PDB file of C-alpha atoms in Angstrom:
ATOM      1  CA  ALA A   1       4.001 -10.662  18.249  1.00  0.00           C
ATOM      2  CA  GLN A   2       1.771 -11.041  15.466  1.00  0.00           C
ATOM      3  CA  SER A   3       2.950  -9.776  11.749  1.00  0.00           C
ATOM      4  CA  VAL A   4       2.255 -10.438   8.048  1.00  0.00           C
ATOM      5  CA  THR A   5       4.422 -10.374   5.037  1.00  0.00           C
ATOM      6  CA  GLN A   6       2.769  -9.492   1.769  1.00  0.00           C
ATOM      7  CA  LEU A   7       5.326 -11.068  -1.304  1.00  0.00           C
ATOM      8  CA  GLY A   8       5.427  -8.485  -3.889  1.00  0.00           C
ATOM      9  CA  SER A   9       4.696  -4.757  -3.701  1.00  0.00           C
ATOM     10  CA  HIS A  10       3.374  -4.713  -7.145  1.00  0.00           C
ATOM     11  CA  VAL A  11       1.869  -7.439  -9.142  1.00  0.00           C
ATOM     12  CA  SER A  12       0.888  -6.748 -12.545  1.00  0.00           C
ATOM     13  CA  VAL A  13      -1.746  -9.626 -14.431  1.00  0.00           C
ATOM     14  CA  SER A  14      -3.470  -9.578 -17.676  1.00  0.00           C
ATOM     15  CA  GLU A  15      -7.345  -9.219 -17.933  1.00  0.00           C
ATOM     16  CA  GLY A  16      -8.789 -12.639 -17.671  1.00  0.00           C
ATOM     17  CA  ALA A  17      -5.775 -14.343 -16.039  1.00  0.00           C
ATOM     18  CA  LEU A  18      -5.296 -15.711 -12.595  1.00  0.00           C
ATOM     19  CA  VAL A  19      -4.834 -13.612  -9.473  1.00  0.00           C
ATOM     20  CA  LEU A  20      -2.656 -14.414  -6.886  1.00  0.00           C
ATOM     21  CA  LEU A  21      -1.509 -12.396  -4.026  1.00  0.00           C
ATOM     22  CA  ARG A  22       0.797 -13.838  -1.507  1.00  0.00           C
ATOM     23  CA  CYS A  23       0.279 -13.264   2.303  1.00  0.00           C
ATOM     24  CA  ASN A  24       2.146 -15.337   4.960  1.00  0.00           C
ATOM     25  CA  TYR A  25       1.627 -14.470   8.786  1.00  0.00           C
ATOM     26  CA  SER A  26       3.249 -14.932  12.080  1.00  0.00           C
ATOM     27  CA  SER A  27       1.187 -15.476  15.091  1.00  0.00           C
ATOM     28  CA  SER A  28       1.848 -17.455  18.355  1.00  0.00           C
ATOM     29  CA  VAL A  29      -2.235 -18.167  19.016  1.00  0.00           C
ATOM     30  CA  PRO A  30      -4.627 -19.261  16.222  1.00  0.00           C
ATOM     31  CA  PRO A  31      -5.210 -15.987  14.244  1.00  0.00           C
ATOM     32  CA  TYR A  32      -8.013 -14.183  12.491  1.00  0.00           C
ATOM     33  CA  LEU A  33      -7.006 -13.158   8.984  1.00  0.00           C
ATOM     34  CA  PHE A  34      -8.309 -10.768   6.683  1.00  0.00           C
ATOM     35  CA  TRP A  35      -7.817  -9.297   3.221  1.00  0.00           C
ATOM     36  CA  TYR A  36      -8.890  -5.635   2.506  1.00  0.00           C
ATOM     37  CA  VAL A  37      -8.981  -3.743  -0.826  1.00  0.00           C
ATOM     38  CA  GLN A  38      -8.210  -0.043  -1.138  1.00  0.00           C
ATOM     39  CA  TYR A  39      -9.075   1.661  -4.423  1.00  0.00           C
ATOM     40  CA  PRO A  40      -7.536   5.072  -5.152  1.00  0.00           C
ATOM     41  CA  ASN A  41      -8.589   8.075  -2.815  1.00  0.00           C
ATOM     42  CA  GLN A  42     -10.578   5.695  -0.915  1.00  0.00           C
ATOM     43  CA  GLY A  43     -10.284   3.877   2.467  1.00  0.00           C
ATOM     44  CA  LEU A  44     -10.158   0.152   2.966  1.00  0.00           C
ATOM     45  CA  GLN A  45     -12.944  -2.339   2.183  1.00  0.00           C
ATOM     46  CA  LEU A  46     -12.989  -5.847   3.614  1.00  0.00           C
ATOM     47  CA  LEU A  47     -12.889  -8.463   1.115  1.00  0.00           C
ATOM     48  CA  LEU A  48     -13.157 -11.688   3.171  1.00  0.00           C
ATOM     49  CA  LYS A  49     -12.014 -12.973   6.571  1.00  0.00           C
ATOM     50  CA  TYR A  50     -11.023 -15.968   8.236  1.00  0.00           C
ATOM     51  CA  THR A  51     -12.288 -16.805  11.674  1.00  0.00           C
ATOM     52  CA  SER A  52     -11.422 -20.323  12.231  1.00  0.00           C
ATOM     53  CA  ALA A  53     -14.150 -21.954  10.426  1.00  0.00           C
ATOM     54  CA  ALA A  54     -14.052 -23.050   6.936  1.00  0.00           C
ATOM     55  CA  THR A  55     -10.513 -22.712   5.652  1.00  0.00           C
ATOM     56  CA  LEU A  56     -11.486 -21.790   2.152  1.00  0.00           C
ATOM     57  CA  VAL A  57     -12.865 -18.508   2.340  1.00  0.00           C
ATOM     58  CA  LYS A  58     -15.120 -16.674  -0.331  1.00  0.00           C
ATOM     59  CA  GLY A  59     -15.262 -13.093  -0.551  1.00  0.00           C
ATOM     60  CA  ILE A  60     -16.808 -10.360  -2.504  1.00  0.00           C
ATOM     61  CA  ASN A  61     -16.172  -9.730  -6.140  1.00  0.00           C
ATOM     62  CA  GLY A  62     -15.178 -13.364  -6.702  1.00  0.00           C
ATOM     63  CA  PHE A  63     -12.136 -13.472  -4.370  1.00  0.00           C
ATOM     64  CA  GLU A  64     -11.134 -16.416  -1.997  1.00  0.00           C
ATOM     65  CA  ALA A  65      -8.420 -17.217   0.161  1.00  0.00           C
ATOM     66  CA  GLU A  66      -7.496 -20.247   1.701  1.00  0.00           C
ATOM     67  CA  PHE A  67      -5.807 -20.797   5.096  1.00  0.00           C
ATOM     68  CA  LYS A  68      -3.055 -23.131   5.518  1.00  0.00           C
ATOM     69  CA  LYS A  69      -1.641 -23.584   8.904  1.00  0.00           C
ATOM     70  CA  SER A  70       1.257 -25.741   8.042  1.00  0.00           C
ATOM     71  CA  GLU A  71       2.267 -22.879   5.411  1.00  0.00           C
ATOM     72  CA  THR A  72       1.539 -20.190   7.797  1.00  0.00           C
ATOM     73  CA  SER A  73      -0.142 -18.554   4.529  1.00  0.00           C
ATOM     74  CA  PHE A  74      -3.529 -16.979   3.560  1.00  0.00           C
ATOM     75  CA  HIS A  75      -2.995 -16.242  -0.291  1.00  0.00           C
ATOM     76  CA  LEU A  76      -5.609 -14.182  -2.222  1.00  0.00           C
ATOM     77  CA  THR A  77      -6.949 -15.795  -5.388  1.00  0.00           C
ATOM     78  CA  LYS A  78      -9.254 -14.903  -8.258  1.00  0.00           C
ATOM     79  CA  PRO A  79      -9.591 -17.126 -11.248  1.00  0.00           C
ATOM     80  CA  SER A  80     -10.153 -14.223 -13.765  1.00  0.00           C
ATOM     81  CA  ALA A  81      -8.821 -10.653 -13.275  1.00  0.00           C
ATOM     82  CA  HIS A  82     -11.185  -7.766 -14.162  1.00  0.00           C
ATOM     83  CA  MET A  83      -9.934  -4.559 -15.098  1.00  0.00           C
ATOM     84  CA  SER A  84     -11.909  -3.132 -11.892  1.00  0.00           C
ATOM     85  CA  ASP A  85      -9.746  -5.118  -9.644  1.00  0.00           C
ATOM     86  CA  ALA A  86      -6.725  -2.670  -9.927  1.00  0.00           C
ATOM     87  CA  ALA A  87      -6.352  -1.513  -6.613  1.00  0.00           C
ATOM     88  CA  GLU A  88      -4.112  -1.781  -3.617  1.00  0.00           C
ATOM     89  CA  TYR A  89      -4.718  -4.831  -1.423  1.00  0.00           C
ATOM     90  CA  PHE A  90      -3.662  -5.350   2.252  1.00  0.00           C
ATOM     91  CA  CYS A  91      -3.358  -8.607   4.333  1.00  0.00           C
ATOM     92  CA  ALA A  92      -4.127  -8.067   8.306  1.00  0.00           C
ATOM     93  CA  VAL A  93      -3.820 -10.322  11.449  1.00  0.00           C
ATOM     94  CA  THR A  94      -5.113 -10.415  14.616  1.00  0.00           C
ATOM     95  CA  PHE A  95      -5.507 -12.725  17.796  1.00  0.00           C
ATOM     96  CA  SER A  96      -8.864 -14.946  17.634  1.00  0.00           C
ATOM     97  CA  SER A  97     -10.136 -13.634  20.903  1.00  0.00           C
ATOM     98  CA  GLY A  98      -9.952 -10.269  22.886  1.00  0.00           C
ATOM     99  CA  ASN A  99      -9.532  -6.914  21.418  1.00  0.00           C
ATOM    100  CA  THR A 100      -6.130  -6.817  19.785  1.00  0.00           C
ATOM    101  CA  PRO A 101      -6.006  -4.332  16.903  1.00  0.00           C
ATOM    102  CA  LEU A 102      -5.253  -5.469  13.241  1.00  0.00           C
ATOM    103  CA  VAL A 103      -1.740  -5.709  11.963  1.00  0.00           C
ATOM    104  CA  PHE A 104      -1.332  -4.812   8.445  1.00  0.00           C
ATOM    105  CA  GLY A 105       0.891  -6.041   5.669  1.00  0.00           C
ATOM    106  CA  LYS A 106       2.513  -3.062   3.606  1.00  0.00           C
ATOM    107  CA  GLY A 107       0.188  -3.925   0.901  1.00  0.00           C
ATOM    108  CA  THR A 108       0.451  -5.219  -2.910  1.00  0.00           C
ATOM    109  CA  ARG A 109      -0.577  -2.937  -5.830  1.00  0.00           C
ATOM    110  CA  LEU A 110      -2.313  -4.995  -8.412  1.00  0.00           C
ATOM    111  CA  SER A 111      -2.376  -3.761 -11.841  1.00  0.00           C
ATOM    112  CA  VAL A 112      -4.453  -5.196 -14.557  1.00  0.00           C
ATOM    113  CA  ILE A 113      -3.305  -5.067 -18.353  1.00  0.00           C
ATOM    114  CA  ALA A 114      -6.186  -5.112 -21.100  1.00  0.00           C
TER     115      ALA A 114
ATOM    116  CA  LYS B   1     -26.752   4.139   6.211  1.00  0.00           C
ATOM    117  CA  ALA B   2     -24.026   6.943   5.917  1.00  0.00           C
ATOM    118  CA  GLY B   3     -20.391   5.517   5.815  1.00  0.00           C
ATOM    119  CA  VAL B   4     -17.652   6.726   7.968  1.00  0.00           C
ATOM    120  CA  THR B   5     -17.136  10.314   7.531  1.00  0.00           C
ATOM    121  CA  GLN B   6     -13.633  12.051   8.172  1.00  0.00           C
ATOM    122  CA  THR B   7     -12.803  15.789   7.870  1.00  0.00           C
ATOM    123  CA  PRO B   8     -11.366  17.491   6.415  1.00  0.00           C
ATOM    124  CA  ARG B   9     -10.162  15.585   3.215  1.00  0.00           C
ATOM    125  CA  TYR B  10      -6.862  17.422   3.003  1.00  0.00           C
ATOM    126  CA  LEU B  11      -4.851  19.393   5.172  1.00  0.00           C
ATOM    127  CA  ILE B  12      -1.815  21.277   4.626  1.00  0.00           C
ATOM    128  CA  LYS B  13       0.052  22.463   7.858  1.00  0.00           C
ATOM    129  CA  THR B  14       3.670  23.749   8.727  1.00  0.00           C
ATOM    130  CA  ARG B  15       6.263  21.929  11.135  1.00  0.00           C
ATOM    131  CA  GLY B  16       5.254  22.966  14.607  1.00  0.00           C
ATOM    132  CA  GLN B  17       2.220  23.502  14.268  1.00  0.00           C
ATOM    133  CA  GLN B  18      -0.754  21.186  15.462  1.00  0.00           C
ATOM    134  CA  VAL B  19      -3.812  19.750  13.693  1.00  0.00           C
ATOM    135  CA  THR B  20      -7.060  18.116  14.761  1.00  0.00           C
ATOM    136  CA  LEU B  21      -8.865  15.525  12.543  1.00  0.00           C
ATOM    137  CA  SER B  22     -12.568  14.372  12.673  1.00  0.00           C
ATOM    138  CA  CYS B  23     -14.041  11.060  12.335  1.00  0.00           C
ATOM    139  CA  SER B  24     -18.056  10.337  12.444  1.00  0.00           C
ATOM    140  CA  PRO B  25     -18.481   6.679  12.515  1.00  0.00           C
ATOM    141  CA  ILE B  26     -21.539   4.807  11.336  1.00  0.00           C
ATOM    142  CA  SER B  27     -24.585   5.388  13.167  1.00  0.00           C
ATOM    143  CA  GLY B  28     -24.559   2.729  16.017  1.00  0.00           C
ATOM    144  CA  HIS B  29     -21.179   2.070  16.075  1.00  0.00           C
ATOM    145  CA  ARG B  30     -19.160   2.316  19.266  1.00  0.00           C
ATOM    146  CA  SER B  31     -15.660   1.470  18.580  1.00  0.00           C
ATOM    147  CA  VAL B  32     -13.217   4.048  16.544  1.00  0.00           C
ATOM    148  CA  SER B  33     -10.183   3.131  15.568  1.00  0.00           C
ATOM    149  CA  TRP B  34      -7.318   5.186  13.947  1.00  0.00           C
ATOM    150  CA  TYR B  35      -4.531   4.277  11.703  1.00  0.00           C
ATOM    151  CA  GLN B  36      -1.663   6.299   9.851  1.00  0.00           C
ATOM    152  CA  GLN B  37      -0.946   5.295   6.314  1.00  0.00           C
ATOM    153  CA  THR B  38       2.532   6.291   4.691  1.00  0.00           C
ATOM    154  CA  PRO B  39       4.272   4.658   1.434  1.00  0.00           C
ATOM    155  CA  GLY B  40       7.153   3.452   3.538  1.00  0.00           C
ATOM    156  CA  GLN B  41       5.526   1.817   6.680  1.00  0.00           C
ATOM    157  CA  GLY B  42       2.095   0.948   5.293  1.00  0.00           C
ATOM    158  CA  LEU B  43      -0.951   0.986   8.072  1.00  0.00           C
ATOM    159  CA  GLN B  44       0.143   1.621  11.341  1.00  0.00           C
ATOM    160  CA  PHE B  45      -2.338   1.440  14.418  1.00  0.00           C
ATOM    161  CA  LEU B  46      -2.389   4.968  16.394  1.00  0.00           C
ATOM    162  CA  PHE B  47      -5.279   3.875  18.862  1.00  0.00           C
ATOM    163  CA  GLU B  48      -8.731   2.548  19.323  1.00  0.00           C
ATOM    164  CA  TYR B  49     -11.999   4.073  21.501  1.00  0.00           C
ATOM    165  CA  PHE B  50     -14.785   2.070  22.710  1.00  0.00           C
ATOM    166  CA  SER B  51     -17.578   4.005  24.448  1.00  0.00           C
ATOM    167  CA  GLU B  52     -15.439   7.265  24.935  1.00  0.00           C
ATOM    168  CA  THR B  53     -12.677   4.799  26.646  1.00  0.00           C
ATOM    169  CA  GLN B  54      -8.979   4.389  24.774  1.00  0.00           C
ATOM    170  CA  ARG B  55      -8.864   0.535  24.692  1.00  0.00           C
ATOM    171  CA  ASN B  56      -5.782   0.317  22.866  1.00  0.00           C
ATOM    172  CA  LYS B  57      -2.600   2.389  21.719  1.00  0.00           C
ATOM    173  CA  GLY B  58       0.069   2.017  19.166  1.00  0.00           C
ATOM    174  CA  ASN B  59       3.677   2.744  19.615  1.00  0.00           C
ATOM    175  CA  PHE B  60       3.383   6.527  18.656  1.00  0.00           C
ATOM    176  CA  PRO B  61       4.705   9.437  20.690  1.00  0.00           C
ATOM    177  CA  GLY B  62       2.767  11.478  23.087  1.00  0.00           C
ATOM    178  CA  ARG B  63       2.231  14.090  20.400  1.00  0.00           C
ATOM    179  CA  PHE B  64      -0.676  11.946  19.033  1.00  0.00           C
ATOM    180  CA  SER B  65      -3.753  12.030  20.847  1.00  0.00           C
ATOM    181  CA  GLY B  66      -7.183  11.270  20.819  1.00  0.00           C
ATOM    182  CA  ARG B  67     -10.622  11.298  22.142  1.00  0.00           C
ATOM    183  CA  GLN B  68     -14.221   9.950  21.674  1.00  0.00           C
ATOM    184  CA  PHE B  69     -17.322  11.732  22.344  1.00  0.00           C
ATOM    185  CA  SER B  70     -20.615  10.267  23.904  1.00  0.00           C
ATOM    186  CA  ASN B  71     -22.247  10.395  20.110  1.00  0.00           C
ATOM    187  CA  SER B  72     -19.135   7.949  19.286  1.00  0.00           C
ATOM    188  CA  ARG B  73     -17.697  10.749  17.143  1.00  0.00           C
ATOM    189  CA  SER B  74     -13.825  10.767  17.347  1.00  0.00           C
ATOM    190  CA  GLU B  75     -11.107  13.404  17.256  1.00  0.00           C
ATOM    191  CA  MET B  76      -7.105  12.984  16.745  1.00  0.00           C
ATOM    192  CA  ASN B  77      -4.789  15.524  17.553  1.00  0.00           C
ATOM    193  CA  VAL B  78      -1.031  15.821  16.605  1.00  0.00           C
ATOM    194  CA  SER B  79       0.658  18.671  18.147  1.00  0.00           C
ATOM    195  CA  THR B  80       4.090  19.932  17.301  1.00  0.00           C
ATOM    196  CA  LEU B  81       3.961  18.615  13.595  1.00  0.00           C
ATOM    197  CA  GLU B  82       7.373  17.065  11.865  1.00  0.00           C
ATOM    198  CA  LEU B  83       7.782  16.447   8.285  1.00  0.00           C
ATOM    199  CA  GLY B  84       7.360  12.557   9.034  1.00  0.00           C
ATOM    200  CA  ASP B  85       3.717  13.044  10.017  1.00  0.00           C
ATOM    201  CA  SER B  86       2.787  13.580   6.468  1.00  0.00           C
ATOM    202  CA  ALA B  87       0.573  10.915   5.804  1.00  0.00           C
ATOM    203  CA  LEU B  88      -3.108   9.620   5.025  1.00  0.00           C
ATOM    204  CA  TYR B  89      -5.118   9.174   8.306  1.00  0.00           C
ATOM    205  CA  LEU B  90      -7.609   6.568   8.362  1.00  0.00           C
ATOM    206  CA  CYS B  91     -10.506   6.213  10.626  1.00  0.00           C
ATOM    207  CA  ALA B  92     -12.475   2.977  10.954  1.00  0.00           C
ATOM    208  CA  SER B  93     -15.631   2.155  12.849  1.00  0.00           C
ATOM    209  CA  SER B  94     -16.781  -1.222  14.066  1.00  0.00           C
ATOM    210  CA  PRO B  95     -20.246  -2.535  15.114  1.00  0.00           C
ATOM    211  CA  GLU B  96     -19.465  -5.077  17.339  1.00  0.00           C
ATOM    212  CA  ALA B  97     -17.858  -5.033  20.922  1.00  0.00           C
ATOM    213  CA  GLN B  98     -14.932  -7.383  19.529  1.00  0.00           C
ATOM    214  CA  LEU B  99     -12.691  -4.791  17.749  1.00  0.00           C
ATOM    215  CA  ASN B 100     -11.454  -7.368  15.267  1.00  0.00           C
ATOM    216  CA  GLU B 101     -14.972  -8.662  13.766  1.00  0.00           C
ATOM    217  CA  LYS B 102     -15.179  -6.055  11.026  1.00  0.00           C
ATOM    218  CA  LEU B 103     -13.881  -2.540  10.198  1.00  0.00           C
ATOM    219  CA  PHE B 104     -15.336  -0.216   8.046  1.00  0.00           C
ATOM    220  CA  PHE B 105     -13.048   2.464   6.949  1.00  0.00           C
ATOM    221  CA  GLY B 106     -13.327   6.453   6.217  1.00  0.00           C
ATOM    222  CA  SER B 107     -11.569   7.631   2.971  1.00  0.00           C
ATOM    223  CA  GLY B 108      -9.072   9.095   5.137  1.00  0.00           C
ATOM    224  CA  THR B 109      -7.630  12.656   5.778  1.00  0.00           C
ATOM    225  CA  GLN B 110      -4.498  13.519   3.905  1.00  0.00           C
ATOM    226  CA  LEU B 111      -2.167  15.474   5.850  1.00  0.00           C
ATOM    227  CA  SER B 112       0.750  17.408   4.366  1.00  0.00           C
ATOM    228  CA  VAL B 113       3.355  18.873   6.622  1.00  0.00           C
ATOM    229  CA  LEU B 114       5.707  21.561   4.737  1.00  0.00           C
TER     230      LEU B 114
END
């Protein structure tokens, strides 16, 4: 079975500092991996996805993530945090083929301090 | 293009009642998925419909059911409500036949069971 583990339910960074949100996955077959963001009182929005092409994936709002098979990780980073980045971030995994639903991690709440 | 629309936005019910939630996908999207979001469990997959057929089902009791109409609009029903059913119910539509390509989420229906 697939699963994702997000390390840290809450991360706090200063404005302008590096953002690093951790995600480790478990999958017996090549995975597709996703990061979604949820702003207060809104649904989830896709930030970026890995689908077996380039291992370094660039997404919206300056975020990027690197797929590391040896570490089974797909950490999300942004060089400089902005106040508007405060939100909840979800990592998700699915099989690379077929129509298997996404399995989400429990989420990491990012706070940005001025 | 209008986004995914979920109605109602908020709902308060009492134990034992039943409830129906509605989701209108983005025009042209034929896949609709439903997720339950709670603080403790995160996002858990309920079911997915494609062209009026249930294609995937999560691990929820039979009290949770859904359907999809010919215009791709979807409804989910929860019968005999329990306190633990209090959650944000998210609907997502997908433009692709492949479910895992991209999901567009609605803002959700916040259900409170008293």
